[in-house]
GROMACS .gro file of C-alpha atoms in nm:
model
  384
    1UNK     CA    1  18.382  10.389 -11.851
    2UNK     CA    2  18.274  10.331 -11.484
    3UNK     CA    3  18.237  10.593 -11.213
    4UNK     CA    4  18.513  10.599 -10.992
    5UNK     CA    5  18.302  10.545 -10.649
    6UNK     CA    6  18.200  10.199 -10.792
    7UNK     CA    7  18.513  10.084 -11.012
    8UNK     CA    8  18.708   9.925 -10.750
    9UNK     CA    9  18.405   9.846 -10.506
   10UNK     CA   10  18.498   9.490 -10.339
   11UNK     CA   11  18.256   9.227 -10.261
   12UNK     CA   12  18.104   9.311  -9.934
   13UNK     CA   13  18.191   9.105  -9.618
   14UNK     CA   14  17.854   8.983  -9.626
   15UNK     CA   15  17.875   8.831  -9.945
   16UNK     CA   16  18.201   8.656  -9.891
   17UNK     CA   17  18.122   8.539  -9.558
   18UNK     CA   18  17.752   8.416  -9.676
   19UNK     CA   19  17.923   8.258  -9.977
   20UNK     CA   20  18.170   8.089  -9.804
   21UNK     CA   21  17.915   7.926  -9.565
   22UNK     CA   22  17.709   7.823  -9.873
   23UNK     CA   23  18.024   7.678 -10.011
   24UNK     CA   24  18.151   7.504  -9.710
   25UNK     CA   25  17.783   7.406  -9.562
   26UNK     CA   26  17.877   7.602  -9.256
   27UNK     CA   27  17.642   7.745  -8.989
   28UNK     CA   28  17.574   8.145  -9.120
   29UNK     CA   29  17.583   8.365  -8.836
   30UNK     CA   30  17.728   8.640  -9.060
   31UNK     CA   31  17.439   8.802  -9.260
   32UNK     CA   32  17.149   8.926  -9.037
   33UNK     CA   33  16.831   8.728  -9.122
   34UNK     CA   34  16.625   8.521  -8.922
   35UNK     CA   35  16.569   8.161  -8.979
   36UNK     CA   36  16.189   8.204  -8.929
   37UNK     CA   37  15.991   8.338  -9.235
   38UNK     CA   38  15.787   8.574  -9.060
   39UNK     CA   39  15.407   8.630  -8.916
   40UNK     CA   40  15.228   8.424  -9.143
   41UNK     CA   41  14.931   8.634  -9.103
   42UNK     CA   42  15.109   8.903  -9.279
   43UNK     CA   43  15.202   8.657  -9.570
   44UNK     CA   44  14.883   8.546  -9.600
   45UNK     CA   45  14.763   8.891  -9.661
   46UNK     CA   46  15.023   8.936  -9.909
   47UNK     CA   47  14.918   8.660 -10.117
   48UNK     CA   48  14.550   8.744 -10.093
   49UNK     CA   49  14.640   9.101 -10.204
   50UNK     CA   50  14.854   8.998 -10.482
   51UNK     CA   51  14.559   8.772 -10.630
   52UNK     CA   52  14.281   9.014 -10.534
   53UNK     CA   53  14.407   9.327 -10.517
   54UNK     CA   54  14.565   9.568 -10.782
   55UNK     CA   55  14.892   9.491 -10.940
   56UNK     CA   56  14.928   9.796 -11.111
   57UNK     CA   57  15.126  10.115 -11.011
   58UNK     CA   58  15.031  10.228 -10.676
   59UNK     CA   59  15.066  10.587 -10.574
   60UNK     CA   60  15.418  10.707 -10.608
   61UNK     CA   61  15.404  10.829 -10.170
   62UNK     CA   62  15.270  10.487 -10.117
   63UNK     CA   63  14.944  10.327 -10.059
   64UNK     CA   64  14.726  10.561  -9.827
   65UNK     CA   65  14.642  10.288  -9.609
   66UNK     CA   66  15.029  10.212  -9.539
   67UNK     CA   67  15.097  10.557  -9.485
   68UNK     CA   68  14.813  10.603  -9.211
   69UNK     CA   69  14.932  10.280  -9.071
   70UNK     CA   70  15.270  10.371  -9.058
   71UNK     CA   71  15.160  10.741  -8.890
   72UNK     CA   72  14.935  10.546  -8.643
   73UNK     CA   73  15.247  10.299  -8.525
   74UNK     CA   74  15.475  10.582  -8.467
   75UNK     CA   75  15.261  10.756  -8.266
   76UNK     CA   76  15.160  10.497  -8.069
   77UNK     CA   77  15.523  10.342  -8.024
   78UNK     CA   78  15.676  10.642  -8.026
   79UNK     CA   79  15.492  10.950  -7.955
   80UNK     CA   80  15.556  11.111  -8.329
   81UNK     CA   81  15.272  11.304  -8.482
   82UNK     CA   82  15.325  11.236  -8.848
   83UNK     CA   83  15.092  11.353  -9.110
   84UNK     CA   84  15.046  11.054  -9.327
   85UNK     CA   85  14.969  11.267  -9.652
   86UNK     CA   86  15.278  11.504  -9.634
   87UNK     CA   87  15.535  11.353  -9.417
   88UNK     CA   88  15.585  10.969  -9.516
   89UNK     CA   89  15.693  10.842  -9.842
   90UNK     CA   90  15.699  10.442  -9.856
   91UNK     CA   91  16.017  10.297 -10.006
   92UNK     CA   92  16.141   9.984 -10.137
   93UNK     CA   93  16.325   9.932  -9.838
   94UNK     CA   94  16.558  10.148  -9.608
   95UNK     CA   95  16.857  10.113  -9.838
   96UNK     CA   96  16.634  10.304 -10.104
   97UNK     CA   97  16.531  10.526  -9.864
   98UNK     CA   98  16.874  10.602  -9.762
   99UNK     CA   99  16.993  10.671 -10.138
  100UNK     CA  100  16.673  10.907 -10.181
  101UNK     CA  101  16.802  11.078  -9.860
  102UNK     CA  102  17.155  11.137  -9.986
  103UNK     CA  103  17.076  11.225 -10.338
  104UNK     CA  104  16.799  11.488 -10.258
  105UNK     CA  105  17.024  11.648  -9.956
  106UNK     CA  106  17.362  11.635 -10.051
  107UNK     CA  107  17.518  11.881 -10.295
  108UNK     CA  108  17.900  11.840 -10.421
  109UNK     CA  109  18.141  11.961 -10.165
  110UNK     CA  110  17.893  11.918  -9.881
  111UNK     CA  111  18.019  11.774  -9.559
  112UNK     CA  112  17.872  11.465  -9.408
  113UNK     CA  113  17.945  11.326  -9.047
  114UNK     CA  114  17.933  10.933  -9.040
  115UNK     CA  115  17.994  10.739  -8.738
  116UNK     CA  116  18.221  10.420  -8.797
  117UNK     CA  117  18.129  10.129  -8.738
  118UNK     CA  118  17.901  10.210  -9.041
  119UNK     CA  119  17.663  10.004  -9.248
  120UNK     CA  120  17.863   9.975  -9.562
  121UNK     CA  121  17.619  10.122  -9.818
  122UNK     CA  122  17.657  10.471  -9.653
  123UNK     CA  123  18.012  10.574  -9.795
  124UNK     CA  124  17.946  10.500 -10.156
  125UNK     CA  125  17.623  10.654 -10.163
  126UNK     CA  126  17.762  10.954 -10.003
  127UNK     CA  127  18.048  10.985 -10.224
  128UNK     CA  128  17.825  10.925 -10.525
  129UNK     CA  129  17.620  11.195 -10.461
  130UNK     CA  130  17.932  11.390 -10.396
  131UNK     CA  131  17.955  11.422 -10.026
  132UNK     CA  132  18.281  11.436  -9.850
  133UNK     CA  133  18.284  11.211  -9.544
  134UNK     CA  134  18.387  11.314  -9.200
  135UNK     CA  135  18.418  11.014  -8.971
  136UNK     CA  136  18.351  10.961  -8.599
  137UNK     CA  137  18.553  10.671  -8.499
  138UNK     CA  138  18.338  10.471  -8.204
  139UNK     CA  139  18.510  10.187  -7.998
  140UNK     CA  140  18.401   9.910  -7.779
  141UNK     CA  141  18.326   9.802  -7.512
  142UNK     CA  142  18.041  10.111  -7.522
  143UNK     CA  143  18.069  10.265  -7.858
  144UNK     CA  144  17.977  10.619  -7.766
  145UNK     CA  145  18.072  10.973  -7.874
  146UNK     CA  146  18.155  11.275  -7.682
  147UNK     CA  147  18.165  11.632  -7.744
  148UNK     CA  148  18.530  11.654  -7.837
  149UNK     CA  149  18.473  11.394  -8.118
  150UNK     CA  150  18.152  11.580  -8.244
  151UNK     CA  151  18.344  11.896  -8.205
  152UNK     CA  152  18.643  11.766  -8.434
  153UNK     CA  153  18.390  11.656  -8.714
  154UNK     CA  154  18.127  11.907  -8.739
  155UNK     CA  155  18.191  12.246  -8.915
  156UNK     CA  156  18.040  12.531  -9.095
  157UNK     CA  157  18.067  12.335  -9.395
  158UNK     CA  158  17.860  12.042  -9.236
  159UNK     CA  159  17.522  11.965  -9.407
  160UNK     CA  160  17.437  11.635  -9.301
  161UNK     CA  161  17.482  11.359  -9.030
  162UNK     CA  162  17.397  10.994  -9.063
  163UNK     CA  163  17.301  10.827  -8.740
  164UNK     CA  164  17.228  10.463  -8.721
  165UNK     CA  165  17.044  10.389  -8.417
  166UNK     CA  166  17.020  10.094  -8.274
  167UNK     CA  167  17.352  10.068  -8.398
  168UNK     CA  168  17.449   9.779  -8.649
  169UNK     CA  169  17.691   9.616  -8.596
  170UNK     CA  170  17.771   9.719  -8.221
  171UNK     CA  171  17.425   9.627  -8.112
  172UNK     CA  172  17.406   9.955  -7.899
  173UNK     CA  173  17.067  10.148  -7.825
  174UNK     CA  174  17.213  10.525  -7.776
  175UNK     CA  175  17.163  10.678  -7.454
  176UNK     CA  176  16.952  10.984  -7.444
  177UNK     CA  177  17.240  11.197  -7.347
  178UNK     CA  178  17.426  11.108  -7.657
  179UNK     CA  179  17.105  11.180  -7.870
  180UNK     CA  180  17.064  11.522  -7.684
  181UNK     CA  181  17.435  11.599  -7.755
  182UNK     CA  182  17.415  11.514  -8.133
  183UNK     CA  183  17.073  11.769  -8.177
  184UNK     CA  184  17.269  12.028  -8.019
  185UNK     CA  185  17.526  12.036  -8.265
  186UNK     CA  186  17.273  11.968  -8.539
  187UNK     CA  187  17.115  12.278  -8.433
  188UNK     CA  188  17.411  12.496  -8.357
  189UNK     CA  189  17.551  12.390  -8.722
  190UNK     CA  190  17.205  12.407  -8.897
  191UNK     CA  191  17.254  12.033  -8.984
  192UNK     CA  192  16.983  11.823  -9.111
  193UNK     CA  193  17.013  11.462  -8.957
  194UNK     CA  194  16.935  11.148  -9.140
  195UNK     CA  195  16.832  10.867  -8.913
  196UNK     CA  196  16.860  10.528  -8.995
  197UNK     CA  197  16.623  10.357  -8.776
  198UNK     CA  198  16.575  10.040  -8.896
  199UNK     CA  199  16.620   9.834  -8.562
  200UNK     CA  200  16.383  10.064  -8.394
  201UNK     CA  201  16.145   9.752  -8.277
  202UNK     CA  202  16.407   9.514  -8.206
  203UNK     CA  203  16.513   9.642  -7.830
  204UNK     CA  204  16.590   9.466  -7.528
  205UNK     CA  205  16.568   9.471  -7.161
  206UNK     CA  206  16.284   9.713  -7.105
  207UNK     CA  207  16.479   9.982  -7.332
  208UNK     CA  208  16.243  10.207  -7.550
  209UNK     CA  209  16.362  10.348  -7.874
  210UNK     CA  210  16.373  10.732  -7.893
  211UNK     CA  211  16.413  10.900  -8.206
  212UNK     CA  212  16.628  11.195  -8.290
  213UNK     CA  213  16.334  11.347  -8.413
  214UNK     CA  214  16.195  11.394  -8.083
  215UNK     CA  215  16.481  11.637  -7.933
  216UNK     CA  216  16.426  11.982  -7.915
  217UNK     CA  217  16.491  12.172  -8.249
  218UNK     CA  218  16.482  11.846  -8.461
  219UNK     CA  219  16.157  11.789  -8.560
  220UNK     CA  220  16.195  12.010  -8.903
  221UNK     CA  221  16.566  11.898  -8.964
  222UNK     CA  222  16.530  11.502  -8.921
  223UNK     CA  223  16.458  11.237  -9.179
  224UNK     CA  224  16.377  10.922  -9.046
  225UNK     CA  225  16.386  10.590  -9.194
  226UNK     CA  226  16.229  10.272  -9.101
  227UNK     CA  227  16.219   9.931  -9.235
  228UNK     CA  228  15.910   9.667  -9.240
  229UNK     CA  229  16.131   9.436  -9.316
  230UNK     CA  230  16.310   9.476  -8.991
  231UNK     CA  231  15.979   9.549  -8.793
  232UNK     CA  232  15.850   9.183  -8.905
  233UNK     CA  233  16.156   8.977  -8.973
  234UNK     CA  234  16.101   8.933  -9.340
  235UNK     CA  235  16.420   9.099  -9.459
  236UNK     CA  236  16.326   9.015  -9.824
  237UNK     CA  237  16.022   9.223  -9.856
  238UNK     CA  238  16.200   9.565  -9.891
  239UNK     CA  239  15.941   9.804  -9.760
  240UNK     CA  240  16.077  10.107  -9.598
  241UNK     CA  241  15.948  10.424  -9.470
  242UNK     CA  242  16.056  10.800  -9.495
  243UNK     CA  243  15.933  11.024  -9.254
  244UNK     CA  244  16.022  11.434  -9.248
  245UNK     CA  245  15.858  11.719  -9.205
  246UNK     CA  246  15.697  11.868  -9.554
  247UNK     CA  247  15.963  12.059  -9.712
  248UNK     CA  248  16.214  11.772  -9.661
  249UNK     CA  249  15.971  11.526  -9.782
  250UNK     CA  250  15.875  11.715 -10.080
  251UNK     CA  251  16.276  11.685 -10.196
  252UNK     CA  252  16.294  11.315 -10.060
  253UNK     CA  253  15.977  11.235 -10.275
  254UNK     CA  254  16.136  11.391 -10.591
  255UNK     CA  255  16.454  11.152 -10.547
  256UNK     CA  256  16.239  10.837 -10.472
  257UNK     CA  257  16.029  10.884 -10.788
  258UNK     CA  258  16.320  10.870 -11.001
  259UNK     CA  259  16.481  10.579 -10.806
  260UNK     CA  260  16.218  10.288 -10.820
  261UNK     CA  261  15.893  10.523 -10.799
  262UNK     CA  262  15.705  10.273 -10.613
  263UNK     CA  263  15.703   9.971 -10.401
  264UNK     CA  264  15.494   9.633 -10.477
  265UNK     CA  265  15.140   9.711 -10.393
  266UNK     CA  266  15.034   9.343 -10.225
  267UNK     CA  267  15.343   9.395  -9.978
  268UNK     CA  268  15.250   9.742  -9.907
  269UNK     CA  269  14.890   9.619  -9.807
  270UNK     CA  270  15.026   9.324  -9.595
  271UNK     CA  271  15.269   9.580  -9.395
  272UNK     CA  272  14.961   9.798  -9.339
  273UNK     CA  273  14.781   9.529  -9.184
  274UNK     CA  274  15.020   9.423  -8.979
  275UNK     CA  275  15.093   9.761  -8.831
  276UNK     CA  276  14.706   9.835  -8.784
  277UNK     CA  277  14.655   9.494  -8.615
  278UNK     CA  278  14.997   9.379  -8.472
  279UNK     CA  279  14.865   9.166  -8.176
  280UNK     CA  280  15.151   9.110  -7.954
  281UNK     CA  281  15.400   9.106  -8.220
  282UNK     CA  282  15.592   9.406  -8.126
  283UNK     CA  283  15.627   9.257  -7.758
  284UNK     CA  284  15.668   8.888  -7.836
  285UNK     CA  285  15.910   8.954  -8.133
  286UNK     CA  286  16.204   9.124  -7.911
  287UNK     CA  287  16.121   8.900  -7.640
  288UNK     CA  288  16.227   8.606  -7.831
  289UNK     CA  289  16.505   8.738  -7.986
  290UNK     CA  290  16.611   8.845  -7.631
  291UNK     CA  291  16.593   8.490  -7.512
  292UNK     CA  292  16.812   8.404  -7.813
  293UNK     CA  293  17.058   8.660  -7.733
  294UNK     CA  294  17.079   8.537  -7.396
  295UNK     CA  295  17.145   8.138  -7.490
  296UNK     CA  296  17.427   8.257  -7.744
  297UNK     CA  297  17.582   8.513  -7.480
  298UNK     CA  298  17.574   8.239  -7.193
  299UNK     CA  299  17.717   7.962  -7.431
  300UNK     CA  300  17.976   8.176  -7.557
  301UNK     CA  301  18.070   8.294  -7.200
  302UNK     CA  302  18.085   7.937  -7.085
  303UNK     CA  303  18.334   7.857  -7.379
  304UNK     CA  304  18.564   8.112  -7.251
  305UNK     CA  305  18.459   8.428  -7.478
  306UNK     CA  306  18.431   8.808  -7.371
  307UNK     CA  307  18.082   8.898  -7.501
  308UNK     CA  308  17.989   9.269  -7.528
  309UNK     CA  309  17.660   9.418  -7.456
  310UNK     CA  310  17.407   9.415  -7.697
  311UNK     CA  311  17.067   9.619  -7.628
  312UNK     CA  312  16.923   9.574  -7.977
  313UNK     CA  313  16.920   9.446  -8.344
  314UNK     CA  314  16.973   9.062  -8.433
  315UNK     CA  315  17.356   9.098  -8.312
  316UNK     CA  316  17.605   9.059  -8.035
  317UNK     CA  317  17.970   9.078  -8.040
  318UNK     CA  318  18.291   8.900  -7.900
  319UNK     CA  319  18.583   9.067  -7.804
  320UNK     CA  320  18.877   8.852  -7.917
  321UNK     CA  321  19.169   9.024  -7.792
  322UNK     CA  322  18.960   9.006  -7.432
  323UNK     CA  323  18.900   8.633  -7.479
  324UNK     CA  324  19.260   8.549  -7.524
  325UNK     CA  325  19.257   8.553  -7.892
  326UNK     CA  326  19.554   8.737  -8.057
  327UNK     CA  327  19.447   8.648  -8.393
  328UNK     CA  328  19.275   8.977  -8.587
  329UNK     CA  329  18.889   8.945  -8.638
  330UNK     CA  330  18.908   8.898  -9.020
  331UNK     CA  331  19.173   8.635  -9.003
  332UNK     CA  332  18.973   8.428  -8.688
  333UNK     CA  333  18.658   8.505  -8.898
  334UNK     CA  334  18.800   8.303  -9.191
  335UNK     CA  335  18.963   8.044  -9.019
  336UNK     CA  336  18.634   7.987  -8.808
  337UNK     CA  337  18.431   7.925  -9.144
  338UNK     CA  338  18.684   7.734  -9.323
  339UNK     CA  339  18.801   7.492  -9.044
  340UNK     CA  340  18.551   7.495  -8.819
  341UNK     CA  341  18.229   7.552  -9.005
  342UNK     CA  342  18.050   7.881  -8.882
  343UNK     CA  343  18.053   8.207  -9.059
  344UNK     CA  344  18.084   8.553  -8.867
  345UNK     CA  345  18.146   8.886  -8.929
  346UNK     CA  346  18.461   9.076  -8.847
  347UNK     CA  347  18.359   9.411  -8.756
  348UNK     CA  348  18.696   9.572  -8.901
  349UNK     CA  349  18.484   9.559  -9.238
  350UNK     CA  350  18.274   9.842  -9.091
  351UNK     CA  351  18.537  10.096  -9.055
  352UNK     CA  352  18.678  10.297  -9.349
  353UNK     CA  353  18.982  10.403  -9.192
  354UNK     CA  354  19.181  10.298  -8.858
  355UNK     CA  355  18.965   9.976  -8.792
  356UNK     CA  356  18.912   9.818  -8.446
  357UNK     CA  357  19.039   9.454  -8.531
  358UNK     CA  358  18.948   9.266  -8.228
  359UNK     CA  359  18.560   9.220  -8.238
  360UNK     CA  360  18.358   8.954  -8.414
  361UNK     CA  361  17.970   9.013  -8.493
  362UNK     CA  362  17.718   8.728  -8.473
  363UNK     CA  363  17.387   8.680  -8.552
  364UNK     CA  364  17.142   8.536  -8.286
  365UNK     CA  365  16.816   8.521  -8.496
  366UNK     CA  366  16.846   8.158  -8.507
  367UNK     CA  367  16.686   7.864  -8.352
  368UNK     CA  368  16.835   7.732  -8.035
  369UNK     CA  369  16.994   7.408  -8.193
  370UNK     CA  370  17.178   7.628  -8.466
  371UNK     CA  371  17.310   7.868  -8.174
  372UNK     CA  372  17.424   7.564  -7.953
  373UNK     CA  373  17.623   7.417  -8.260
  374UNK     CA  374  17.758   7.742  -8.328
  375UNK     CA  375  17.887   7.781  -7.987
  376UNK     CA  376  18.071   7.435  -8.016
  377UNK     CA  377  18.235   7.539  -8.338
  378UNK     CA  378  18.331   7.872  -8.198
  379UNK     CA  379  18.469   7.710  -7.913
  380UNK     CA  380  18.694   7.494  -8.108
  381UNK     CA  381  18.794   7.779  -8.303
  382UNK     CA  382  18.904   7.930  -7.993
  383UNK     CA  383  19.106   7.629  -7.888
  384UNK     CA  384  19.301   7.681  -8.231
   0.00000   0.00000   0.00000
């Protein structure tokens, strides 16, 4: 009675670890959400729009003011020239945007290149659309791909490649040369790229996010996906963006209209306000998160952990094997939450095959006291 893609899906590792954290009263550095509730000005705007604005169906492609605001933001931040009427669609979060992209662009039997570690929604969505996954395995400490890895994955049957950059869970902002190499393969094999760029505003150390869409040959063959929830640190808002050239955008809109059709208009109005008048948010937000990253990294190193580089996202990783811990990541994570009261995510859960089993992901978008307490508990877990 149940489609085979969904018949035996396990509970996600995020639900498992967050559930244990709630049950045991543990510190939760597993699921990626900030302790802070987001910019008060946007929350007030959403409340005002809920009371004073329309609560009926907004346009299927999104409020015009939000599409204009998104185009303006991407023009200023990333040098993109997007037509708000023909190239931007507002979705109910980035996951819905991904679903619309996969359903509209994958036909049964199409091969889809994905990079693991990968967001856990990708594979079931691709398979449900009839796609055949071709996996590229990335490994620590640099999590990079090269020409030989792409040669093994791409073929004349490849229809789509899915790129998450900055990369969750690795915390990697991909170098320009890697993006340029991927663009060359997309052009060579006539492949469309679906780019999950939800972490585009959360990059550190003077880095700047560069969309794959800006590379030669990619403007007409890229679907760029953004998330206002990640931009403004309000993960529950579920307001996303699909950006693509008009022929692609028409197909994406066709799938979107039969998924969620639209997104709450008060949240759209508030996001438009935030993108039009962000103040110093897009400088202050990553700077604050960078300080939290550095605090957690410093504490972990002092406790004897080997910490991998994090150039973006809410996450940094520790290499358990390099830290002198022989326990696999999942076993360590379960022991840490059950015996020491701190939840983390084993990176092996982000692999569909041949997993890396020595890396633990930690969310640093938390208050200083929470991070300090988590370090103390992880140090006890490391000591056994």
